[in-house]
Short mmCIF file of C-alpha atoms in Angstrom, two decimals:
data_model
loop_
_atom_site.label_atom_id
_atom_site.label_comp_id
_atom_site.label_asym_id
_atom_site.label_seq_id
_atom_site.Cartn_x
_atom_site.Cartn_y
_atom_site.Cartn_z
CA MET A 1 3.86 -11.73 -2.79
CA MET A 2 1.51 -8.74 -2.36
CA ARG A 3 -1.32 -11.01 -1.24
CA THR A 4 0.97 -12.63 1.36
CA PHE A 5 2.14 -9.23 2.61
CA LEU A 6 -1.42 -7.93 2.99
CA SER A 7 -2.59 -11.20 4.56
CA GLU A 8 0.16 -10.97 7.19
CA ILE A 9 -0.89 -7.41 8.03
CA ALA A 10 -4.56 -8.44 8.29
CA ALA A 11 -3.65 -11.41 10.50
CA ALA A 12 -1.74 -9.10 12.86
CA TYR A 13 -4.79 -6.84 12.98
CA LEU A 14 -7.26 -9.65 13.63
CA ASP A 15 -5.20 -12.04 15.75
CA HIS A 16 -3.20 -9.62 17.86
CA GLY A 17 -5.31 -6.48 17.97
CA LEU A 18 -2.73 -4.44 16.08
CA GLY A 19 -4.56 -1.31 14.98
CA PHE A 20 -3.88 0.64 11.80
CA SER A 21 -5.78 2.81 9.37
CA GLY A 22 -4.16 1.34 6.29
CA VAL A 23 -0.90 0.76 4.46
CA PHE A 24 1.12 3.73 3.23
CA LEU A 25 4.03 3.45 0.81
CA TYR A 26 6.05 5.40 -1.73
CA ALA A 27 6.03 3.91 -5.23
CA LEU A 28 8.48 4.57 -8.00
CA PRO A 29 6.85 5.71 -11.27
CA ASP A 30 7.09 2.29 -12.93
CA ALA A 31 5.39 0.61 -9.93
CA VAL A 32 2.35 2.89 -9.59
CA ILE A 33 0.13 0.82 -11.90
CA PHE A 34 1.08 -2.40 -10.06
CA TYR A 35 0.03 -0.92 -6.73
CA GLN A 36 -3.14 0.56 -8.19
CA LYS A 37 -4.12 -2.89 -9.45
CA SER A 38 -3.64 -4.10 -5.86
CA GLY A 39 -6.09 -1.46 -4.63
CA PHE A 40 -3.71 1.31 -3.58
CA ARG A 41 -4.53 4.89 -4.53
CA VAL A 42 -2.15 7.78 -5.20
CA LEU A 43 -2.51 10.38 -2.47
CA ASN A 44 -1.19 13.70 -3.68
CA GLY A 45 1.09 13.57 -6.67
CA ILE A 46 4.86 13.33 -6.87
CA ASP A 47 7.12 13.54 -3.83
CA PHE A 48 10.74 14.57 -4.26
CA GLU A 49 11.75 13.94 -0.63
CA ASN A 50 14.84 11.95 -1.64
CA GLY A 51 15.99 14.50 -4.20
CA PRO A 52 14.81 15.91 -7.51
CA ASP A 53 16.02 12.88 -9.48
CA LEU A 54 13.97 10.32 -7.55
CA GLN A 55 10.25 10.72 -8.16
CA GLN A 56 8.04 8.86 -5.72
CA TYR A 57 4.28 8.61 -5.47
CA PRO A 58 2.74 8.37 -2.00
CA MET A 59 0.07 5.64 -2.04
CA PHE A 60 -2.46 4.29 0.44
CA LEU A 61 -4.56 1.16 0.92
CA SER A 62 -7.31 1.26 3.58
CA THR A 63 -7.71 -1.25 6.40
CA LYS A 64 -10.96 -2.43 4.85
CA LYS A 65 -9.22 -3.37 1.59
CA VAL A 66 -6.44 -5.13 3.50
CA LEU A 67 -9.04 -7.17 5.37
CA ASP A 68 -10.82 -7.92 2.08
CA TYR A 69 -7.59 -9.46 0.73
CA TYR A 70 -7.36 -11.57 3.88
CA ALA A 71 -10.95 -12.75 3.54
CA GLU A 72 -10.35 -13.81 -0.07
CA GLY A 73 -7.62 -16.13 1.25
#
């Protein structure tokens, strides 16, 4: 599912000229390792934007890595 998601983003970039610097998301603690294995990196620690009981980790994947996923097919 992640590969399909990233491939769709890359296709929009390549086929339609949609520009972006990367993919940004908030991951729950149990999902951080999954996203890291997909190439995402944690930006700056824990974010409590949605309250003190919901820890989130801001994560980023660069355009280059998105395009690499697309190239792998």
